[in-house]
Amino acid sequence: MPGNSARLRVVTLAHDNVFSKNLIDRPVESRGIHESGSIGEMVTYRYYVGRLNMFEDQYDLAEKNFDYALRHCHKSASANKKRILNYLVPVKLLRGRLPTIKLLEKYSLNEFLPLLNGMRTGNLMEFSDGLMKNQDLFIRRGTYLLLEKCKMICYRNLFKRVYKIIGKEQIRLEMIARSFKWLGMPIDLDEVECILANLIFKQYIRGYLSHAKRVLVLSKKDPFPTSKVIKS
């Protein structure tokens, strides 16, 4: 009978062709195989488990597994590190942890640059253009929908910029709509209200909406809490 290390190797190799939770998830862990492989085998295993976590919307676990895979990947295995980062970067973006431009450039991950810049500055146009330009690539990787969710952080940072410019806790929705028009992405007040309602629900923004007055009323204390965007 093959040992645990051999079994783990078979599982990870099989997963290169067949991405099925039935092959790698519970059956492997139930035998403790995932704890007894070589470093290289464990890197491969944690990479695939991270992908499973990602597709099951378990982003905290996905980040931990991808981080492990990247941290223990051989220092000269640049191609493998890039492969891991193809999934780790989207997960970190969604969890509010923005990578450095230096890291993206080091591994030629230029497809993430407009998304990163758009999220940092609230430039929705740059973010949307970058997502659309690389849509086919992200779809093939299975990260498109995850990256699309990052748009909420982009919205949040755009509204924060509007708030800083206006300098008041009460902001007319018309002023926010103007920022969209300035970016070349005009939307009506109902759409603005819908986006803000989602941001308030996610606690990315503290405040409430006055539908009758078409006004966003922000909390006087920490209206854009960083702790709700950067997940622990």
mmCIF file with all atom_site columns, C-alpha atoms in Angstrom:
data_model
loop_
_atom_site.group_PDB
_atom_site.id
_atom_site.type_symbol
_atom_site.label_atom_id
_atom_site.label_alt_id
_atom_site.label_comp_id
_atom_site.label_asym_id
_atom_site.label_entity_id
_atom_site.label_seq_id
_atom_site.pdbx_PDB_ins_code
_atom_site.Cartn_x
_atom_site.Cartn_y
_atom_site.Cartn_z
_atom_site.occupancy
_atom_site.B_iso_or_equiv
_atom_site.pdbx_formal_charge
_atom_site.auth_seq_id
_atom_site.auth_comp_id
_atom_site.auth_asym_id
_atom_site.auth_atom_id
_atom_site.pdbx_PDB_model_num
ATOM 1   C CA . MET A 1 1   ? 0.000   0.000  0.000   1.00 0.00 ? 1   MET A CA 1
ATOM 2   C CA . PRO A 1 2   ? 1.339   3.472  -0.874  1.00 0.00 ? 2   PRO A CA 1
ATOM 3   C CA . GLY A 1 3   ? 2.159   5.817  2.008   1.00 0.00 ? 3   GLY A CA 1
ATOM 4   C CA . ASN A 1 4   ? 0.391   9.044  2.850   1.00 0.00 ? 4   ASN A CA 1
ATOM 5   C CA . SER A 1 5   ? 2.918   11.110 0.879   1.00 0.00 ? 5   SER A CA 1
ATOM 6   C CA . ALA A 1 6   ? 2.285   9.045  -2.254  1.00 0.00 ? 6   ALA A CA 1
ATOM 7   C CA . ARG A 1 7   ? -1.463  9.341  -1.821  1.00 0.00 ? 7   ARG A CA 1
ATOM 8   C CA . LEU A 1 8   ? -1.179  13.110 -1.495  1.00 0.00 ? 8   LEU A CA 1
ATOM 9   C CA . ARG A 1 9   ? 0.895   13.232 -4.680  1.00 0.00 ? 9   ARG A CA 1
ATOM 10  C CA . VAL A 1 10  ? -1.753  11.273 -6.569  1.00 0.00 ? 10  VAL A CA 1
ATOM 11  C CA . VAL A 1 11  ? -4.506  13.542 -5.298  1.00 0.00 ? 11  VAL A CA 1
ATOM 12  C CA . THR A 1 12  ? -2.728  16.760 -6.236  1.00 0.00 ? 12  THR A CA 1
ATOM 13  C CA . LEU A 1 13  ? -1.749  15.466 -9.663  1.00 0.00 ? 13  LEU A CA 1
ATOM 14  C CA . ALA A 1 14  ? -5.307  14.358 -10.319 1.00 0.00 ? 14  ALA A CA 1
ATOM 15  C CA . HIS A 1 15  ? -6.490  17.792 -9.371  1.00 0.00 ? 15  HIS A CA 1
ATOM 16  C CA . ASP A 1 16  ? -4.432  19.331 -12.117 1.00 0.00 ? 16  ASP A CA 1
ATOM 17  C CA . ASN A 1 17  ? -6.920  17.784 -14.551 1.00 0.00 ? 17  ASN A CA 1
ATOM 18  C CA . VAL A 1 18  ? -10.066 17.268 -12.488 1.00 0.00 ? 18  VAL A CA 1
ATOM 19  C CA . PHE A 1 19  ? -10.997 20.049 -10.069 1.00 0.00 ? 19  PHE A CA 1
ATOM 20  C CA . SER A 1 20  ? -13.414 18.154 -7.825  1.00 0.00 ? 20  SER A CA 1
ATOM 21  C CA . LYS A 1 21  ? -13.995 18.643 -4.109  1.00 0.00 ? 21  LYS A CA 1
ATOM 22  C CA . ASN A 1 22  ? -14.772 14.931 -3.815  1.00 0.00 ? 22  ASN A CA 1
ATOM 23  C CA . LEU A 1 23  ? -11.155 14.106 -4.673  1.00 0.00 ? 23  LEU A CA 1
ATOM 24  C CA . ILE A 1 24  ? -9.256  16.516 -2.461  1.00 0.00 ? 24  ILE A CA 1
ATOM 25  C CA . ASP A 1 25  ? -11.355 17.960 0.282   1.00 0.00 ? 25  ASP A CA 1
ATOM 26  C CA . ARG A 1 26  ? -12.924 15.825 3.041   1.00 0.00 ? 26  ARG A CA 1
ATOM 27  C CA . PRO A 1 27  ? -11.599 12.374 2.014   1.00 0.00 ? 27  PRO A CA 1
ATOM 28  C CA . VAL A 1 28  ? -7.964  13.517 2.147   1.00 0.00 ? 28  VAL A CA 1
ATOM 29  C CA . GLU A 1 29  ? -8.342  15.423 5.404   1.00 0.00 ? 29  GLU A CA 1
ATOM 30  C CA . SER A 1 30  ? -10.209 12.569 7.072   1.00 0.00 ? 30  SER A CA 1
ATOM 31  C CA . ARG A 1 31  ? -7.101  10.371 6.650   1.00 0.00 ? 31  ARG A CA 1
ATOM 32  C CA . GLY A 1 32  ? -4.678  13.044 7.831   1.00 0.00 ? 32  GLY A CA 1
ATOM 33  C CA . ILE A 1 33  ? -2.858  12.797 4.487   1.00 0.00 ? 33  ILE A CA 1
ATOM 34  C CA . HIS A 1 34  ? -2.779  16.575 4.155   1.00 0.00 ? 34  HIS A CA 1
ATOM 35  C CA . GLU A 1 35  ? -0.400  16.813 7.109   1.00 0.00 ? 35  GLU A CA 1
ATOM 36  C CA . SER A 1 36  ? 2.268   14.321 6.037   1.00 0.00 ? 36  SER A CA 1
ATOM 37  C CA . GLY A 1 37  ? 3.456   15.277 2.564   1.00 0.00 ? 37  GLY A CA 1
ATOM 38  C CA . SER A 1 38  ? 6.674   16.963 1.490   1.00 0.00 ? 38  SER A CA 1
ATOM 39  C CA . ILE A 1 39  ? 6.811   20.768 1.368   1.00 0.00 ? 39  ILE A CA 1
ATOM 40  C CA . GLY A 1 40  ? 6.272   20.718 -2.400  1.00 0.00 ? 40  GLY A CA 1
ATOM 41  C CA . GLU A 1 41  ? 3.263   18.430 -2.069  1.00 0.00 ? 41  GLU A CA 1
ATOM 42  C CA . MET A 1 42  ? 1.826   20.538 0.738   1.00 0.00 ? 42  MET A CA 1
ATOM 43  C CA . VAL A 1 43  ? 2.187   23.689 -1.361  1.00 0.00 ? 43  VAL A CA 1
ATOM 44  C CA . THR A 1 44  ? 0.252   22.020 -4.190  1.00 0.00 ? 44  THR A CA 1
ATOM 45  C CA . TYR A 1 45  ? -2.369  20.674 -1.813  1.00 0.00 ? 45  TYR A CA 1
ATOM 46  C CA . ARG A 1 46  ? -2.921  24.011 -0.048  1.00 0.00 ? 46  ARG A CA 1
ATOM 47  C CA . TYR A 1 47  ? -3.142  25.779 -3.425  1.00 0.00 ? 47  TYR A CA 1
ATOM 48  C CA . TYR A 1 48  ? -5.986  23.536 -4.548  1.00 0.00 ? 48  TYR A CA 1
ATOM 49  C CA . VAL A 1 49  ? -7.775  23.658 -1.204  1.00 0.00 ? 49  VAL A CA 1
ATOM 50  C CA . GLY A 1 50  ? -7.511  27.454 -1.413  1.00 0.00 ? 50  GLY A CA 1
ATOM 51  C CA . ARG A 1 51  ? -9.248  27.343 -4.778  1.00 0.00 ? 51  ARG A CA 1
ATOM 52  C CA . LEU A 1 52  ? -11.996 25.180 -3.315  1.00 0.00 ? 52  LEU A CA 1
ATOM 53  C CA . ASN A 1 53  ? -12.403 27.626 -0.448  1.00 0.00 ? 53  ASN A CA 1
ATOM 54  C CA . MET A 1 54  ? -12.603 30.476 -2.930  1.00 0.00 ? 54  MET A CA 1
ATOM 55  C CA . PHE A 1 55  ? -15.340 28.860 -5.009  1.00 0.00 ? 55  PHE A CA 1
ATOM 56  C CA . GLU A 1 56  ? -17.268 28.092 -1.817  1.00 0.00 ? 56  GLU A CA 1
ATOM 57  C CA . ASP A 1 57  ? -17.026 31.787 -0.805  1.00 0.00 ? 57  ASP A CA 1
ATOM 58  C CA . GLN A 1 58  ? -14.845 30.889 2.194   1.00 0.00 ? 58  GLN A CA 1
ATOM 59  C CA . TYR A 1 59  ? -12.449 33.726 1.524   1.00 0.00 ? 59  TYR A CA 1
ATOM 60  C CA . ASP A 1 60  ? -10.785 33.761 4.946   1.00 0.00 ? 60  ASP A CA 1
ATOM 61  C CA . LEU A 1 61  ? -9.770  30.113 4.544   1.00 0.00 ? 61  LEU A CA 1
ATOM 62  C CA . ALA A 1 62  ? -8.806  30.668 0.912   1.00 0.00 ? 62  ALA A CA 1
ATOM 63  C CA . GLU A 1 63  ? -6.465  33.482 1.928   1.00 0.00 ? 63  GLU A CA 1
ATOM 64  C CA . LYS A 1 64  ? -4.818  31.338 4.612   1.00 0.00 ? 64  LYS A CA 1
ATOM 65  C CA . ASN A 1 65  ? -4.237  28.437 2.213   1.00 0.00 ? 65  ASN A CA 1
ATOM 66  C CA . PHE A 1 66  ? -2.937  30.613 -0.632  1.00 0.00 ? 66  PHE A CA 1
ATOM 67  C CA . ASP A 1 67  ? -0.693  32.496 1.819   1.00 0.00 ? 67  ASP A CA 1
ATOM 68  C CA . TYR A 1 68  ? 0.738   29.176 3.015   1.00 0.00 ? 68  TYR A CA 1
ATOM 69  C CA . ALA A 1 69  ? 1.318   28.013 -0.573  1.00 0.00 ? 69  ALA A CA 1
ATOM 70  C CA . LEU A 1 70  ? 3.060   31.257 -1.531  1.00 0.00 ? 70  LEU A CA 1
ATOM 71  C CA . ARG A 1 71  ? 5.151   31.426 1.635   1.00 0.00 ? 71  ARG A CA 1
ATOM 72  C CA . HIS A 1 72  ? 6.416   27.846 1.290   1.00 0.00 ? 72  HIS A CA 1
ATOM 73  C CA . CYS A 1 73  ? 6.803   27.824 -2.490  1.00 0.00 ? 73  CYS A CA 1
ATOM 74  C CA . HIS A 1 74  ? 10.447  27.398 -3.543  1.00 0.00 ? 74  HIS A CA 1
ATOM 75  C CA . LYS A 1 75  ? 12.108  30.782 -3.954  1.00 0.00 ? 75  LYS A CA 1
ATOM 76  C CA . SER A 1 76  ? 13.145  30.011 -7.545  1.00 0.00 ? 76  SER A CA 1
ATOM 77  C CA . ALA A 1 77  ? 9.686   28.760 -8.620  1.00 0.00 ? 77  ALA A CA 1
ATOM 78  C CA . SER A 1 78  ? 8.499   32.090 -10.018 1.00 0.00 ? 78  SER A CA 1
ATOM 79  C CA . ALA A 1 79  ? 5.954   30.483 -12.359 1.00 0.00 ? 79  ALA A CA 1
ATOM 80  C CA . ASN A 1 80  ? 4.328   28.639 -9.464  1.00 0.00 ? 80  ASN A CA 1
ATOM 81  C CA . LYS A 1 81  ? 4.294   31.769 -7.331  1.00 0.00 ? 81  LYS A CA 1
ATOM 82  C CA . LYS A 1 82  ? 2.555   33.636 -10.136 1.00 0.00 ? 82  LYS A CA 1
ATOM 83  C CA . ARG A 1 83  ? 0.013   30.827 -10.426 1.00 0.00 ? 83  ARG A CA 1
ATOM 84  C CA . ILE A 1 84  ? -0.775  31.143 -6.721  1.00 0.00 ? 84  ILE A CA 1
ATOM 85  C CA . LEU A 1 85  ? -0.974  34.931 -6.941  1.00 0.00 ? 85  LEU A CA 1
ATOM 86  C CA . ASN A 1 86  ? -3.509  34.662 -9.766  1.00 0.00 ? 86  ASN A CA 1
ATOM 87  C CA . TYR A 1 87  ? -5.951  33.596 -7.044  1.00 0.00 ? 87  TYR A CA 1
ATOM 88  C CA . LEU A 1 88  ? -4.441  35.106 -3.909  1.00 0.00 ? 88  LEU A CA 1
ATOM 89  C CA . VAL A 1 89  ? -4.545  38.664 -5.272  1.00 0.00 ? 89  VAL A CA 1
ATOM 90  C CA . PRO A 1 90  ? -8.316  38.624 -6.030  1.00 0.00 ? 90  PRO A CA 1
ATOM 91  C CA . VAL A 1 91  ? -9.050  37.162 -2.579  1.00 0.00 ? 91  VAL A CA 1
ATOM 92  C CA . LYS A 1 92  ? -6.921  39.816 -0.885  1.00 0.00 ? 92  LYS A CA 1
ATOM 93  C CA . LEU A 1 93  ? -8.534  42.586 -2.945  1.00 0.00 ? 93  LEU A CA 1
ATOM 94  C CA . LEU A 1 94  ? -11.985 41.466 -1.836  1.00 0.00 ? 94  LEU A CA 1
ATOM 95  C CA . ARG A 1 95  ? -10.826 41.335 1.784   1.00 0.00 ? 95  ARG A CA 1
ATOM 96  C CA . GLY A 1 96  ? -9.465  44.876 1.548   1.00 0.00 ? 96  GLY A CA 1
ATOM 97  C CA . ARG A 1 97  ? -5.777  43.992 1.491   1.00 0.00 ? 97  ARG A CA 1
ATOM 98  C CA . LEU A 1 98  ? -4.352  45.767 -1.534  1.00 0.00 ? 98  LEU A CA 1
ATOM 99  C CA . PRO A 1 99  ? -1.055  44.411 -2.911  1.00 0.00 ? 99  PRO A CA 1
ATOM 100 C CA . THR A 1 100 ? 1.812   46.694 -3.817  1.00 0.00 ? 100 THR A CA 1
ATOM 101 C CA . ILE A 1 101 ? 2.442   47.760 -7.393  1.00 0.00 ? 101 ILE A CA 1
ATOM 102 C CA . LYS A 1 102 ? 5.983   46.401 -6.962  1.00 0.00 ? 102 LYS A CA 1
ATOM 103 C CA . LEU A 1 103 ? 4.632   42.901 -6.276  1.00 0.00 ? 103 LEU A CA 1
ATOM 104 C CA . LEU A 1 104 ? 2.313   42.957 -9.289  1.00 0.00 ? 104 LEU A CA 1
ATOM 105 C CA . GLU A 1 105 ? 5.082   44.182 -11.578 1.00 0.00 ? 105 GLU A CA 1
ATOM 106 C CA . LYS A 1 106 ? 7.574   41.612 -10.220 1.00 0.00 ? 106 LYS A CA 1
ATOM 107 C CA . TYR A 1 107 ? 5.329   38.729 -11.315 1.00 0.00 ? 107 TYR A CA 1
ATOM 108 C CA . SER A 1 108 ? 3.945   40.454 -14.442 1.00 0.00 ? 108 SER A CA 1
ATOM 109 C CA . LEU A 1 109 ? 0.431   40.589 -13.016 1.00 0.00 ? 109 LEU A CA 1
ATOM 110 C CA . ASN A 1 110 ? -0.364  43.763 -14.909 1.00 0.00 ? 110 ASN A CA 1
ATOM 111 C CA . GLU A 1 111 ? -4.017  42.757 -15.354 1.00 0.00 ? 111 GLU A CA 1
ATOM 112 C CA . PHE A 1 112 ? -4.591  43.701 -11.702 1.00 0.00 ? 112 PHE A CA 1
ATOM 113 C CA . LEU A 1 113 ? -3.036  47.189 -11.901 1.00 0.00 ? 113 LEU A CA 1
ATOM 114 C CA . PRO A 1 114 ? -6.148  49.102 -13.080 1.00 0.00 ? 114 PRO A CA 1
ATOM 115 C CA . LEU A 1 115 ? -8.257  47.274 -10.494 1.00 0.00 ? 115 LEU A CA 1
ATOM 116 C CA . LEU A 1 116 ? -5.794  48.164 -7.741  1.00 0.00 ? 116 LEU A CA 1
ATOM 117 C CA . ASN A 1 117 ? -5.554  51.813 -8.785  1.00 0.00 ? 117 ASN A CA 1
ATOM 118 C CA . GLY A 1 118 ? -9.319  52.077 -9.233  1.00 0.00 ? 118 GLY A CA 1
ATOM 119 C CA . MET A 1 119 ? -9.986  50.680 -5.768  1.00 0.00 ? 119 MET A CA 1
ATOM 120 C CA . ARG A 1 120 ? -7.396  52.883 -4.081  1.00 0.00 ? 120 ARG A CA 1
ATOM 121 C CA . THR A 1 121 ? -8.635  56.115 -5.634  1.00 0.00 ? 121 THR A CA 1
ATOM 122 C CA . GLY A 1 122 ? -12.316 55.325 -6.113  1.00 0.00 ? 122 GLY A CA 1
ATOM 123 C CA . ASN A 1 123 ? -11.865 55.640 -9.871  1.00 0.00 ? 123 ASN A CA 1
ATOM 124 C CA . LEU A 1 124 ? -14.761 53.471 -10.967 1.00 0.00 ? 124 LEU A CA 1
ATOM 125 C CA . MET A 1 125 ? -14.024 54.020 -14.651 1.00 0.00 ? 125 MET A CA 1
ATOM 126 C CA . GLU A 1 126 ? -10.469 52.711 -14.371 1.00 0.00 ? 126 GLU A CA 1
ATOM 127 C CA . PHE A 1 127 ? -11.656 49.719 -12.347 1.00 0.00 ? 127 PHE A CA 1
ATOM 128 C CA . SER A 1 128 ? -14.492 48.873 -14.760 1.00 0.00 ? 128 SER A CA 1
ATOM 129 C CA . ASP A 1 129 ? -12.303 49.291 -17.846 1.00 0.00 ? 129 ASP A CA 1
ATOM 130 C CA . GLY A 1 130 ? -9.636  47.014 -16.342 1.00 0.00 ? 130 GLY A CA 1
ATOM 131 C CA . LEU A 1 131 ? -12.226 44.382 -15.449 1.00 0.00 ? 131 LEU A CA 1
ATOM 132 C CA . MET A 1 132 ? -13.736 44.482 -18.921 1.00 0.00 ? 132 MET A CA 1
ATOM 133 C CA . LYS A 1 133 ? -10.380 44.462 -20.729 1.00 0.00 ? 133 LYS A CA 1
ATOM 134 C CA . ASN A 1 134 ? -9.290  41.286 -18.938 1.00 0.00 ? 134 ASN A CA 1
ATOM 135 C CA . GLN A 1 135 ? -12.733 39.732 -18.672 1.00 0.00 ? 135 GLN A CA 1
ATOM 136 C CA . ASP A 1 136 ? -11.907 36.607 -20.691 1.00 0.00 ? 136 ASP A CA 1
ATOM 137 C CA . LEU A 1 137 ? -8.748  35.968 -18.657 1.00 0.00 ? 137 LEU A CA 1
ATOM 138 C CA . PHE A 1 138 ? -10.558 36.331 -15.334 1.00 0.00 ? 138 PHE A CA 1
ATOM 139 C CA . ILE A 1 139 ? -13.425 34.136 -16.510 1.00 0.00 ? 139 ILE A CA 1
ATOM 140 C CA . ARG A 1 140 ? -10.992 31.371 -17.519 1.00 0.00 ? 140 ARG A CA 1
ATOM 141 C CA . ARG A 1 141 ? -9.424  31.517 -14.067 1.00 0.00 ? 141 ARG A CA 1
ATOM 142 C CA . GLY A 1 142 ? -12.809 31.570 -12.386 1.00 0.00 ? 142 GLY A CA 1
ATOM 143 C CA . THR A 1 143 ? -12.100 34.869 -10.589 1.00 0.00 ? 143 THR A CA 1
ATOM 144 C CA . TYR A 1 144 ? -14.267 37.278 -12.590 1.00 0.00 ? 144 TYR A CA 1
ATOM 145 C CA . LEU A 1 145 ? -17.291 37.256 -10.275 1.00 0.00 ? 145 LEU A CA 1
ATOM 146 C CA . LEU A 1 146 ? -15.039 37.565 -7.223  1.00 0.00 ? 146 LEU A CA 1
ATOM 147 C CA . LEU A 1 147 ? -13.295 40.598 -8.728  1.00 0.00 ? 147 LEU A CA 1
ATOM 148 C CA . GLU A 1 148 ? -16.629 42.121 -9.683  1.00 0.00 ? 148 GLU A CA 1
ATOM 149 C CA . LYS A 1 149 ? -17.552 42.079 -5.979  1.00 0.00 ? 149 LYS A CA 1
ATOM 150 C CA . CYS A 1 150 ? -14.544 44.342 -5.346  1.00 0.00 ? 150 CYS A CA 1
ATOM 151 C CA . LYS A 1 151 ? -16.459 47.099 -7.102  1.00 0.00 ? 151 LYS A CA 1
ATOM 152 C CA . MET A 1 152 ? -18.247 47.754 -3.787  1.00 0.00 ? 152 MET A CA 1
ATOM 153 C CA . ILE A 1 153 ? -14.939 48.847 -2.249  1.00 0.00 ? 153 ILE A CA 1
ATOM 154 C CA . CYS A 1 154 ? -14.385 51.072 -5.271  1.00 0.00 ? 154 CYS A CA 1
ATOM 155 C CA . TYR A 1 155 ? -17.814 52.659 -4.710  1.00 0.00 ? 155 TYR A CA 1
ATOM 156 C CA . ARG A 1 156 ? -17.028 53.144 -1.032  1.00 0.00 ? 156 ARG A CA 1
ATOM 157 C CA . ASN A 1 157 ? -13.771 54.947 -1.772  1.00 0.00 ? 157 ASN A CA 1
ATOM 158 C CA . LEU A 1 158 ? -15.423 57.115 -4.430  1.00 0.00 ? 158 LEU A CA 1
ATOM 159 C CA . PHE A 1 159 ? -18.090 58.240 -1.953  1.00 0.00 ? 159 PHE A CA 1
ATOM 160 C CA . LYS A 1 160 ? -15.400 58.874 0.645   1.00 0.00 ? 160 LYS A CA 1
ATOM 161 C CA . ARG A 1 161 ? -13.682 61.234 -1.784  1.00 0.00 ? 161 ARG A CA 1
ATOM 162 C CA . VAL A 1 162 ? -16.972 63.059 -2.390  1.00 0.00 ? 162 VAL A CA 1
ATOM 163 C CA . TYR A 1 163 ? -17.448 63.349 1.367   1.00 0.00 ? 163 TYR A CA 1
ATOM 164 C CA . LYS A 1 164 ? -13.967 64.827 1.825   1.00 0.00 ? 164 LYS A CA 1
ATOM 165 C CA . ILE A 1 165 ? -14.553 67.360 -0.952  1.00 0.00 ? 165 ILE A CA 1
ATOM 166 C CA . ILE A 1 166 ? -17.941 68.472 0.369   1.00 0.00 ? 166 ILE A CA 1
ATOM 167 C CA . GLY A 1 167 ? -16.898 68.330 4.023   1.00 0.00 ? 167 GLY A CA 1
ATOM 168 C CA . LYS A 1 168 ? -20.405 67.718 5.381   1.00 0.00 ? 168 LYS A CA 1
ATOM 169 C CA . GLU A 1 169 ? -22.226 64.762 6.932   1.00 0.00 ? 169 GLU A CA 1
ATOM 170 C CA . GLN A 1 170 ? -25.299 65.388 4.795   1.00 0.00 ? 170 GLN A CA 1
ATOM 171 C CA . ILE A 1 171 ? -24.702 64.823 1.090   1.00 0.00 ? 171 ILE A CA 1
ATOM 172 C CA . ARG A 1 172 ? -27.366 65.257 -1.566  1.00 0.00 ? 172 ARG A CA 1
ATOM 173 C CA . LEU A 1 173 ? -27.565 62.218 -3.827  1.00 0.00 ? 173 LEU A CA 1
ATOM 174 C CA . GLU A 1 174 ? -27.420 64.598 -6.762  1.00 0.00 ? 174 GLU A CA 1
ATOM 175 C CA . MET A 1 175 ? -23.846 65.498 -5.763  1.00 0.00 ? 175 MET A CA 1
ATOM 176 C CA . ILE A 1 176 ? -22.881 61.833 -5.762  1.00 0.00 ? 176 ILE A CA 1
ATOM 177 C CA . ALA A 1 177 ? -24.543 61.325 -9.146  1.00 0.00 ? 177 ALA A CA 1
ATOM 178 C CA . ARG A 1 178 ? -22.402 64.166 -10.495 1.00 0.00 ? 178 ARG A CA 1
ATOM 179 C CA . SER A 1 179 ? -19.249 62.267 -9.537  1.00 0.00 ? 179 SER A CA 1
ATOM 180 C CA . PHE A 1 180 ? -20.417 59.348 -11.688 1.00 0.00 ? 180 PHE A CA 1
ATOM 181 C CA . LYS A 1 181 ? -21.128 61.714 -14.566 1.00 0.00 ? 181 LYS A CA 1
ATOM 182 C CA . TRP A 1 182 ? -17.671 63.266 -14.173 1.00 0.00 ? 182 TRP A CA 1
ATOM 183 C CA . LEU A 1 183 ? -16.172 59.766 -14.476 1.00 0.00 ? 183 LEU A CA 1
ATOM 184 C CA . GLY A 1 184 ? -18.125 59.240 -17.692 1.00 0.00 ? 184 GLY A CA 1
ATOM 185 C CA . MET A 1 185 ? -20.504 56.734 -16.078 1.00 0.00 ? 185 MET A CA 1
ATOM 186 C CA . PRO A 1 186 ? -23.773 58.623 -15.533 1.00 0.00 ? 186 PRO A CA 1
ATOM 187 C CA . ILE A 1 187 ? -26.428 56.940 -13.366 1.00 0.00 ? 187 ILE A CA 1
ATOM 188 C CA . ASP A 1 188 ? -29.773 58.137 -11.995 1.00 0.00 ? 188 ASP A CA 1
ATOM 189 C CA . LEU A 1 189 ? -30.590 58.876 -8.363  1.00 0.00 ? 189 LEU A CA 1
ATOM 190 C CA . ASP A 1 190 ? -32.377 55.553 -7.849  1.00 0.00 ? 190 ASP A CA 1
ATOM 191 C CA . GLU A 1 191 ? -29.184 53.709 -8.804  1.00 0.00 ? 191 GLU A CA 1
ATOM 192 C CA . VAL A 1 192 ? -27.147 55.915 -6.466  1.00 0.00 ? 192 VAL A CA 1
ATOM 193 C CA . GLU A 1 193 ? -29.579 55.156 -3.641  1.00 0.00 ? 193 GLU A CA 1
ATOM 194 C CA . CYS A 1 194 ? -29.419 51.419 -4.357  1.00 0.00 ? 194 CYS A CA 1
ATOM 195 C CA . ILE A 1 195 ? -25.592 51.386 -4.254  1.00 0.00 ? 195 ILE A CA 1
ATOM 196 C CA . LEU A 1 196 ? -25.540 53.382 -1.027  1.00 0.00 ? 196 LEU A CA 1
ATOM 197 C CA . ALA A 1 197 ? -28.128 51.092 0.574   1.00 0.00 ? 197 ALA A CA 1
ATOM 198 C CA . ASN A 1 198 ? -25.891 48.096 -0.174  1.00 0.00 ? 198 ASN A CA 1
ATOM 199 C CA . LEU A 1 199 ? -22.824 49.855 1.234   1.00 0.00 ? 199 LEU A CA 1
ATOM 200 C CA . ILE A 1 200 ? -24.705 50.758 4.409   1.00 0.00 ? 200 ILE A CA 1
ATOM 201 C CA . PHE A 1 201 ? -25.961 47.169 4.704   1.00 0.00 ? 201 PHE A CA 1
ATOM 202 C CA . LYS A 1 202 ? -22.383 45.863 4.376   1.00 0.00 ? 202 LYS A CA 1
ATOM 203 C CA . GLN A 1 203 ? -21.326 48.462 6.974   1.00 0.00 ? 203 GLN A CA 1
ATOM 204 C CA . TYR A 1 204 ? -18.788 49.950 4.560   1.00 0.00 ? 204 TYR A CA 1
ATOM 205 C CA . ILE A 1 205 ? -20.543 53.254 5.278   1.00 0.00 ? 205 ILE A CA 1
ATOM 206 C CA . ARG A 1 206 ? -22.112 54.364 8.557   1.00 0.00 ? 206 ARG A CA 1
ATOM 207 C CA . GLY A 1 207 ? -25.211 56.447 8.105   1.00 0.00 ? 207 GLY A CA 1
ATOM 208 C CA . TYR A 1 208 ? -28.702 56.344 6.642   1.00 0.00 ? 208 TYR A CA 1
ATOM 209 C CA . LEU A 1 209 ? -30.614 57.444 3.582   1.00 0.00 ? 209 LEU A CA 1
ATOM 210 C CA . SER A 1 210 ? -33.477 59.910 3.497   1.00 0.00 ? 210 SER A CA 1
ATOM 211 C CA . HIS A 1 211 ? -35.457 58.781 0.486   1.00 0.00 ? 211 HIS A CA 1
ATOM 212 C CA . ALA A 1 212 ? -37.874 61.722 0.679   1.00 0.00 ? 212 ALA A CA 1
ATOM 213 C CA . LYS A 1 213 ? -35.084 64.316 0.730   1.00 0.00 ? 213 LYS A CA 1
ATOM 214 C CA . ARG A 1 214 ? -32.699 62.289 -1.470  1.00 0.00 ? 214 ARG A CA 1
ATOM 215 C CA . VAL A 1 215 ? -29.916 62.795 1.042   1.00 0.00 ? 215 VAL A CA 1
ATOM 216 C CA . LEU A 1 216 ? -27.220 60.580 2.535   1.00 0.00 ? 216 LEU A CA 1
ATOM 217 C CA . VAL A 1 217 ? -26.731 61.347 6.229   1.00 0.00 ? 217 VAL A CA 1
ATOM 218 C CA . LEU A 1 218 ? -23.348 60.097 7.433   1.00 0.00 ? 218 LEU A CA 1
ATOM 219 C CA . SER A 1 219 ? -22.350 59.262 10.976  1.00 0.00 ? 219 SER A CA 1
ATOM 220 C CA . LYS A 1 220 ? -20.288 61.970 12.653  1.00 0.00 ? 220 LYS A CA 1
ATOM 221 C CA . LYS A 1 221 ? -17.998 59.281 14.054  1.00 0.00 ? 221 LYS A CA 1
ATOM 222 C CA . ASP A 1 222 ? -15.965 57.231 11.571  1.00 0.00 ? 222 ASP A CA 1
ATOM 223 C CA . PRO A 1 223 ? -18.452 57.276 8.642   1.00 0.00 ? 223 PRO A CA 1
ATOM 224 C CA . PHE A 1 224 ? -16.157 55.089 6.514   1.00 0.00 ? 224 PHE A CA 1
ATOM 225 C CA . PRO A 1 225 ? -14.845 52.420 8.948   1.00 0.00 ? 225 PRO A CA 1
ATOM 226 C CA . THR A 1 226 ? -11.700 50.781 7.642   1.00 0.00 ? 226 THR A CA 1
ATOM 227 C CA . SER A 1 227 ? -12.222 47.746 9.868   1.00 0.00 ? 227 SER A CA 1
ATOM 228 C CA . LYS A 1 228 ? -15.299 46.722 7.868   1.00 0.00 ? 228 LYS A CA 1
ATOM 229 C CA . VAL A 1 229 ? -13.368 46.795 4.582   1.00 0.00 ? 229 VAL A CA 1
ATOM 230 C CA . ILE A 1 230 ? -10.128 45.154 5.738   1.00 0.00 ? 230 ILE A CA 1
ATOM 231 C CA . LYS A 1 231 ? -11.256 41.766 7.062   1.00 0.00 ? 231 LYS A CA 1
ATOM 232 C CA . SER A 1 232 ? -9.311  40.273 9.956   1.00 0.00 ? 232 SER A CA 1
#
